[in-house]
PDB file of C-alpha atoms in Angstrom:
ATOM      1  CA  MET B  75      83.194 -14.532  48.256  1.00 51.00           C
ATOM      2  CA  SER B  76      83.632 -17.830  50.157  1.00 50.00           C
ATOM      3  CA  ALA B  77      84.128 -15.910  53.394  1.00 48.00           C
ATOM      4  CA  LEU B  78      80.715 -14.310  52.876  1.00 49.00           C
ATOM      5  CA  ILE B  79      78.968 -17.513  52.220  1.00 50.00           C
ATOM      6  CA  GLU B  80      80.611 -19.186  55.383  1.00 54.00           C
ATOM      7  CA  ASN B  81      79.306 -16.313  57.560  1.00 57.00           C
ATOM      8  CA  GLN B  82      75.666 -16.834  56.361  1.00 62.00           C
ATOM      9  CA  PRO B  83      73.233 -18.670  58.579  1.00 71.00           C
ATOM     10  CA  ALA B  84      72.903 -22.410  57.647  1.00 74.00           C
ATOM     11  CA  ALA B  85      69.272 -21.938  56.473  1.00 73.00           C
ATOM     12  CA  SER B  86      70.411 -19.045  54.206  1.00 78.00           C
ATOM     13  CA  ARG B  87      73.157 -21.253  52.789  1.00 78.00           C
ATOM     14  CA  GLN B  88      70.734 -24.006  52.176  1.00 84.00           C
ATOM     15  CA  GLN B  89      68.294 -21.771  50.338  1.00 85.00           C
ATOM     16  CA  ARG B  90      71.064 -20.351  48.256  1.00 81.00           C
ATOM     17  CA  ALA B  91      72.232 -23.860  47.400  1.00 87.00           C
ATOM     18  CA  PHE B  92      68.725 -24.857  46.373  1.00 86.00           C
ATOM     19  CA  TRP B  93      68.305 -21.975  44.071  1.00 86.00           C
ATOM     20  CA  LEU B  94      71.839 -22.380  42.610  1.00 87.00           C
ATOM     21  CA  LYS B  95      71.136 -26.069  41.878  1.00 90.00           C
ATOM     22  CA  HIS B  96      67.809 -25.435  40.104  1.00 89.00           C
ATOM     23  CA  LEU B  97      68.825 -22.357  38.313  1.00 92.00           C
ATOM     24  CA  HIS B  98      71.931 -23.950  36.888  1.00 92.00           C
ATOM     25  CA  ARG B  99      69.951 -26.986  35.789  1.00 93.00           C
ATOM     26  CA  TRP B 100      67.327 -24.933  33.942  1.00 94.00           C
ATOM     27  CA  HIS B 101      70.047 -22.564  32.634  1.00 94.00           C
ATOM     28  CA  TRP B 102      71.938 -25.458  30.975  1.00 94.00           C
ATOM     29  CA  ILE B 103      68.830 -27.226  29.754  1.00 94.00           C
ATOM     30  CA  SER B 104      67.486 -24.063  28.078  1.00 94.00           C
ATOM     31  CA  SER B 105      70.899 -23.159  26.697  1.00 93.00           C
ATOM     32  CA  ALA B 106      71.172 -26.681  25.135  1.00 94.00           C
ATOM     33  CA  LEU B 107      67.676 -26.432  23.645  1.00 93.00           C
ATOM     34  CA  CYS B 108      68.174 -23.050  22.046  1.00 92.00           C
ATOM     35  CA  LEU B 109      71.941 -23.303  21.208  1.00 93.00           C
ATOM     36  CA  ILE B 110      71.712 -24.000  17.587  1.00 94.00           C
ATOM     37  CA  GLY B 111      68.766 -21.616  17.109  1.00 93.00           C
ATOM     38  CA  MET B 112      70.687 -18.884  18.754  1.00 94.00           C
ATOM     39  CA  LEU B 113      73.655 -19.383  16.467  1.00 95.00           C
ATOM     40  CA  LEU B 114      71.319 -19.406  13.409  1.00 94.00           C
ATOM     41  CA  PHE B 115      69.446 -16.233  14.439  1.00 94.00           C
ATOM     42  CA  ALA B 116      72.711 -14.562  15.344  1.00 95.00           C
ATOM     43  CA  ILE B 117      74.216 -15.351  11.844  1.00 96.00           C
ATOM     44  CA  THR B 118      71.074 -14.451   9.926  1.00 96.00           C
ATOM     45  CA  GLY B 119      70.838 -11.242  12.021  1.00 95.00           C
ATOM     46  CA  ILE B 120      74.106 -10.179  10.313  1.00 95.00           C
ATOM     47  CA  THR B 121      73.040 -11.296   6.920  1.00 95.00           C
ATOM     48  CA  LEU B 122      69.732  -9.481   7.274  1.00 94.00           C
ATOM     49  CA  ASN B 123      71.461  -6.481   8.537  1.00 93.00           C
ATOM     50  CA  HIS B 124      73.693  -6.471   5.407  1.00 92.00           C
ATOM     51  CA  ALA B 125      71.038  -7.701   2.876  1.00 88.00           C
ATOM     52  CA  ALA B 126      71.790  -4.986   0.519  1.00 86.00           C
ATOM     53  CA  GLN B 127      75.428  -5.873   0.322  1.00 90.00           C
ATOM     54  CA  ILE B 128      74.805  -9.585  -0.179  1.00 87.00           C
ATOM     55  CA  GLU B 129      73.998 -10.130  -3.845  1.00 84.00           C
ATOM     56  CA  ALA B 130      71.341 -12.779  -4.590  1.00 81.00           C
ATOM     57  CA  HIS B 131      71.332 -14.842  -7.822  1.00 87.00           C
ATOM     58  CA  PRO B 132      67.823 -16.141  -8.446  1.00 92.00           C
ATOM     59  CA  THR B 133      67.420 -19.451 -10.190  1.00 95.00           C
ATOM     60  CA  VAL B 134      64.227 -19.928 -12.269  1.00 96.00           C
ATOM     61  CA  LYS B 135      62.907 -23.365 -13.183  1.00 96.00           C
ATOM     62  CA  LYS B 136      59.884 -23.912 -15.377  1.00 96.00           C
ATOM     63  CA  ARG B 137      57.811 -27.003 -16.107  1.00 95.00           C
ATOM     64  CA  ASP B 138      54.724 -27.557 -18.332  1.00 96.00           C
ATOM     65  CA  ALA B 139      52.070 -30.342 -18.376  1.00 96.00           C
ATOM     66  CA  HIS B 140      48.543 -30.915 -19.528  1.00 95.00           C
ATOM     67  CA  ALA B 141      45.735 -31.611 -17.184  1.00 95.00           C
ATOM     68  CA  PRO B 142      43.572 -34.745 -18.253  1.00 95.00           C
ATOM     69  CA  VAL B 143      40.098 -34.112 -19.708  1.00 94.00           C
ATOM     70  CA  PRO B 144      38.308 -35.715 -16.771  1.00 94.00           C
ATOM     71  CA  LEU B 145      40.094 -33.419 -14.380  1.00 95.00           C
ATOM     72  CA  LEU B 146      39.296 -30.270 -16.366  1.00 93.00           C
ATOM     73  CA  GLN B 147      35.588 -31.280 -16.671  1.00 92.00           C
ATOM     74  CA  SER B 148      35.360 -31.667 -12.899  1.00 91.00           C
ATOM     75  CA  LEU B 149      37.312 -28.385 -12.306  1.00 91.00           C
ATOM     76  CA  LYS B 150      34.847 -26.545 -14.508  1.00 87.00           C
ATOM     77  CA  GLN B 151      31.890 -27.820 -12.507  1.00 84.00           C
ATOM     78  CA  ILE B 152      33.325 -26.229  -9.314  1.00 79.00           C
ATOM     79  CA  THR B 153      31.773 -22.846  -8.515  1.00 66.00           C
ATOM     80  CA  HIS B 154      33.859 -20.644  -6.294  1.00 66.00           C
ATOM     81  CA  ALA B 155      34.351 -16.986  -5.363  1.00 69.00           C
ATOM     82  CA  ASP B 156      37.506 -15.256  -6.466  1.00 83.00           C
ATOM     83  CA  LYS B 157      39.555 -17.378  -4.012  1.00 88.00           C
ATOM     84  CA  GLY B 158      39.195 -20.663  -2.298  1.00 90.00           C
ATOM     85  CA  PRO B 159      40.926 -23.988  -1.369  1.00 92.00           C
ATOM     86  CA  VAL B 160      42.571 -25.893  -4.075  1.00 94.00           C
ATOM     87  CA  PRO B 161      40.247 -28.612  -5.263  1.00 93.00           C
ATOM     88  CA  LEU B 162      41.400 -32.077  -3.972  1.00 94.00           C
ATOM     89  CA  GLN B 163      41.429 -33.690  -7.278  1.00 95.00           C
ATOM     90  CA  LEU B 164      43.700 -30.912  -8.632  1.00 96.00           C
ATOM     91  CA  VAL B 165      45.971 -31.391  -5.543  1.00 96.00           C
ATOM     92  CA  ALA B 166      46.258 -35.121  -6.225  1.00 96.00           C
ATOM     93  CA  TRP B 167      47.010 -34.503  -9.989  1.00 97.00           C
ATOM     94  CA  LEU B 168      49.630 -31.790  -9.317  1.00 97.00           C
ATOM     95  CA  HIS B 169      51.361 -34.137  -6.821  1.00 96.00           C
ATOM     96  CA  SER B 170      51.326 -37.257  -9.069  1.00 95.00           C
ATOM     97  CA  ALA B 171      52.163 -35.555 -12.412  1.00 94.00           C
ATOM     98  CA  MET B 172      54.473 -32.700 -11.444  1.00 94.00           C
ATOM     99  CA  GLY B 173      55.583 -33.325  -7.869  1.00 94.00           C
ATOM    100  CA  ILE B 174      53.938 -30.128  -6.625  1.00 95.00           C
ATOM    101  CA  GLU B 175      52.449 -29.873  -3.119  1.00 95.00           C
ATOM    102  CA  ALA B 176      49.319 -27.788  -3.210  1.00 95.00           C
ATOM    103  CA  ALA B 177      47.489 -29.142  -0.228  1.00 92.00           C
ATOM    104  CA  ASP B 178      46.322 -26.425   2.191  1.00 90.00           C
ATOM    105  CA  ARG B 179      46.905 -23.770  -0.431  1.00 94.00           C
ATOM    106  CA  GLU B 180      44.574 -21.149  -1.627  1.00 93.00           C
ATOM    107  CA  ALA B 181      43.671 -20.881  -5.411  1.00 94.00           C
ATOM    108  CA  GLU B 182      42.542 -17.983  -7.379  1.00 93.00           C
ATOM    109  CA  PHE B 183      39.669 -18.727  -9.717  1.00 92.00           C
ATOM    110  CA  SER B 184      38.743 -17.079 -12.907  1.00 90.00           C
ATOM    111  CA  ALA B 185      36.713 -17.921 -16.007  1.00 86.00           C
ATOM    112  CA  ASP B 186      39.701 -19.168 -17.964  1.00 90.00           C
ATOM    113  CA  GLU B 187      42.239 -20.541 -15.312  1.00 93.00           C
ATOM    114  CA  ILE B 188      43.090 -21.537 -11.761  1.00 95.00           C
ATOM    115  CA  TYR B 189      46.156 -19.836 -10.341  1.00 96.00           C
ATOM    116  CA  ILE B 190      47.827 -21.060  -7.169  1.00 97.00           C
ATOM    117  CA  ALA B 191      50.469 -19.082  -5.469  1.00 97.00           C
ATOM    118  CA  LEU B 192      53.118 -21.299  -3.770  1.00 97.00           C
ATOM    119  CA  PRO B 193      55.474 -18.895  -1.706  1.00 95.00           C
ATOM    120  CA  ARG B 194      58.287 -20.576   0.172  1.00 95.00           C
ATOM    121  CA  PRO B 195      61.385 -19.627   2.218  1.00 95.00           C
ATOM    122  CA  GLY B 196      64.131 -18.306  -0.016  1.00 94.00           C
ATOM    123  CA  GLY B 197      62.055 -18.176  -3.042  1.00 94.00           C
ATOM    124  CA  ASP B 198      58.726 -18.174  -4.746  1.00 96.00           C
ATOM    125  CA  ALA B 199      56.620 -20.476  -6.934  1.00 97.00           C
ATOM    126  CA  TRP B 200      53.240 -20.630  -8.750  1.00 97.00           C
ATOM    127  CA  VAL B 201      51.267 -22.789 -10.936  1.00 98.00           C
ATOM    128  CA  SER B 202      48.395 -22.087 -13.336  1.00 97.00           C
ATOM    129  CA  VAL B 203      45.913 -24.389 -15.062  1.00 96.00           C
ATOM    130  CA  ALA B 204      44.120 -23.159 -18.166  1.00 95.00           C
ATOM    131  CA  LEU B 205      40.519 -24.412 -18.048  1.00 93.00           C
ATOM    132  CA  ALA B 206      40.274 -24.317 -21.891  1.00 92.00           C
ATOM    133  CA  ASP B 207      42.813 -27.006 -22.819  1.00 93.00           C
ATOM    134  CA  GLY B 208      44.420 -27.950 -19.505  1.00 94.00           C
ATOM    135  CA  THR B 209      47.748 -26.323 -20.216  1.00 96.00           C
ATOM    136  CA  THR B 210      49.554 -26.248 -16.858  1.00 97.00           C
ATOM    137  CA  HIS B 211      52.593 -23.838 -16.206  1.00 97.00           C
ATOM    138  CA  TYR B 212      54.877 -24.154 -13.114  1.00 98.00           C
ATOM    139  CA  GLU B 213      57.503 -21.824 -12.168  1.00 98.00           C
ATOM    140  CA  LEU B 214      59.932 -22.032  -9.384  1.00 97.00           C
ATOM    141  CA  THR B 215      62.379 -19.175  -8.204  1.00 97.00           C
ATOM    142  CA  THR B 216      65.076 -19.826  -5.615  1.00 95.00           C
ATOM    143  CA  ARG B 217      67.260 -17.160  -4.292  1.00 93.00           C
ATOM    144  CA  GLY B 218      69.953 -19.219  -2.559  1.00 93.00           C
ATOM    145  CA  TRP B 219      70.666 -20.543   1.016  1.00 93.00           C
ATOM    146  CA  ILE B 220      71.308 -17.106   2.564  1.00 94.00           C
ATOM    147  CA  SER B 221      67.822 -15.898   1.451  1.00 94.00           C
ATOM    148  CA  TYR B 222      66.375 -19.248   2.724  1.00 95.00           C
ATOM    149  CA  LEU B 223      67.944 -18.753   6.205  1.00 95.00           C
ATOM    150  CA  ASN B 224      66.909 -15.154   6.271  1.00 95.00           C
ATOM    151  CA  ASP B 225      63.335 -16.232   5.728  1.00 96.00           C
ATOM    152  CA  LEU B 226      63.551 -18.847   8.440  1.00 95.00           C
ATOM    153  CA  HIS B 227      64.687 -15.989  10.693  1.00 95.00           C
ATOM    154  CA  LYS B 228      61.639 -13.914   9.829  1.00 94.00           C
ATOM    155  CA  GLY B 229      59.131 -16.876   9.752  1.00 94.00           C
ATOM    156  CA  ARG B 230      58.269 -15.870   6.247  1.00 93.00           C
ATOM    157  CA  ASN B 231      56.198 -18.522   4.402  1.00 94.00           C
ATOM    158  CA  THR B 232      57.527 -21.245   6.745  1.00 93.00           C
ATOM    159  CA  GLY B 233      54.221 -22.879   7.749  1.00 91.00           C
ATOM    160  CA  LYS B 234      52.712 -23.711  11.205  1.00 91.00           C
ATOM    161  CA  ALA B 235      55.436 -26.234  12.291  1.00 94.00           C
ATOM    162  CA  TRP B 236      58.139 -23.689  11.990  1.00 94.00           C
ATOM    163  CA  ASN B 237      55.971 -21.077  13.753  1.00 94.00           C
ATOM    164  CA  TRP B 238      55.489 -23.455  16.599  1.00 95.00           C
ATOM    165  CA  PHE B 239      59.249 -24.004  16.728  1.00 94.00           C
ATOM    166  CA  LEU B 240      59.795 -20.231  16.858  1.00 95.00           C
ATOM    167  CA  ASP B 241      57.350 -19.978  19.826  1.00 95.00           C
ATOM    168  CA  ALA B 242      59.218 -22.906  21.575  1.00 94.00           C
ATOM    169  CA  PHE B 243      62.589 -21.357  20.825  1.00 95.00           C
ATOM    170  CA  ALA B 244      61.489 -17.953  22.159  1.00 95.00           C
ATOM    171  CA  VAL B 245      60.358 -19.646  25.429  1.00 95.00           C
ATOM    172  CA  SER B 246      63.627 -21.438  25.832  1.00 95.00           C
ATOM    173  CA  CYS B 247      65.593 -18.105  25.334  1.00 95.00           C
ATOM    174  CA  LEU B 248      63.324 -16.447  27.935  1.00 96.00           C
ATOM    175  CA  VAL B 249      64.176 -19.255  30.381  1.00 96.00           C
ATOM    176  CA  PHE B 250      67.989 -19.104  29.516  1.00 95.00           C
ATOM    177  CA  SER B 251      67.932 -15.327  29.917  1.00 95.00           C
ATOM    178  CA  LEU B 252      65.930 -15.173  33.162  1.00 95.00           C
ATOM    179  CA  THR B 253      67.878 -18.025  34.887  1.00 95.00           C
ATOM    180  CA  GLY B 254      71.042 -16.235  33.749  1.00 93.00           C
ATOM    181  CA  LEU B 255      69.701 -13.101  35.416  1.00 93.00           C
ATOM    182  CA  PHE B 256      69.067 -14.675  38.672  1.00 92.00           C
ATOM    183  CA  LEU B 257      72.523 -16.567  38.583  1.00 92.00           C
ATOM    184  CA  LEU B 258      74.011 -13.051  38.094  1.00 91.00           C
ATOM    185  CA  LYS B 259      72.278 -11.932  41.229  1.00 90.00           C
ATOM    186  CA  LEU B 260      73.377 -14.832  43.313  1.00 88.00           C
ATOM    187  CA  HIS B 261      77.062 -14.305  42.138  1.00 85.00           C
ATOM    188  CA  ALA B 262      77.071 -10.571  41.987  1.00 86.00           C
ATOM    189  CA  GLY B 263      78.466 -10.164  45.497  1.00 81.00           C
ATOM    190  CA  GLY B 264      81.858 -11.322  44.483  1.00 80.00           C
ATOM    191  CA  ARG B 265      81.824  -9.704  40.912  1.00 85.00           C
ATOM    192  CA  VAL B 266      81.659  -5.979  41.185  1.00 88.00           C
ATOM    193  CA  ALA B 267      81.453  -5.587  37.441  1.00 90.00           C
ATOM    194  CA  THR B 268      78.155  -7.456  37.184  1.00 89.00           C
ATOM    195  CA  TRP B 269      75.574  -4.745  37.455  1.00 91.00           C
ATOM    196  CA  PRO B 270      77.454  -2.146  35.591  1.00 92.00           C
ATOM    197  CA  LEU B 271      77.695  -4.476  32.694  1.00 92.00           C
ATOM    198  CA  VAL B 272      74.137  -5.336  32.943  1.00 92.00           C
ATOM    199  CA  GLY B 273      73.226  -1.760  33.030  1.00 93.00           C
ATOM    200  CA  LEU B 274      75.418  -1.057  29.992  1.00 94.00           C
ATOM    201  CA  GLY B 275      73.442  -3.762  28.168  1.00 92.00           C
ATOM    202  CA  VAL B 276      70.218  -1.917  28.870  1.00 92.00           C
ATOM    203  CA  VAL B 277      71.345   1.735  28.388  1.00 95.00           C
ATOM    204  CA  LEU B 278      73.400   1.320  25.137  1.00 94.00           C
ATOM    205  CA  PRO B 279      70.621   0.109  22.867  1.00 92.00           C
ATOM    206  CA  LEU B 280      68.348   2.599  24.554  1.00 94.00           C
ATOM    207  CA  VAL B 281      70.694   5.529  23.813  1.00 95.00           C
ATOM    208  CA  LEU B 282      71.339   4.342  20.284  1.00 93.00           C
ATOM    209  CA  ALA B 283      67.579   4.199  19.601  1.00 93.00           C
ATOM    210  CA  LEU B 284      66.906   7.586  20.924  1.00 93.00           C
ATOM    211  CA  LEU B 285      69.787   9.291  19.257  1.00 93.00           C
ATOM    212  CA  PHE B 286      70.080   7.632  15.879  1.00 92.00           C
ATOM    213  CA  ILE B 287      66.653   6.088  15.026  1.00 90.00           C
ATOM    214  CA  HIS B 288      64.137   8.636  13.801  1.00 81.00           C
TER     215      HIS B 288
END
């Protein structure tokens, strides 16, 4: 390999050194950025693939409260279609009285109650407020850390910030993979197994998909 490099023209060696320098830089930067994410997605890929064998033990917590009369009167005066944003005064009361975050959520309105679904990674929750007497029921179901991490993998009920992270993580993985591919190309002259292994990585999933996925 070193003999081949020495026999190259000076301009070619300089160009190769330029690309090696920048490709190595972006390769290690992108690998550092997506390292923890790749470990997380690899582990949760296994847990998702064996979700049927991993038993979950849901935990349900319930809380009750009564909305104050002034709040009920203001809620009754609001006219909505079947669904709409949670009224701000109800958001404030749920936060102060029950520690529930209902901002930016959608509520379902009926003649006798307001129902708010509060889905979250690894579980579910909901709260309802009876408009007749203010009786408020809250129920939270959690299914454990594995379910939580699986939902992070899928981006299920994770919100905008996590979705932005997933996009940034995907870009980092693309940079990591593409710079790795170009580095393979630059080093392939002295490593005869490079392209057969790359080809195997392409052909194996394709063959499996064609033969065993129907």
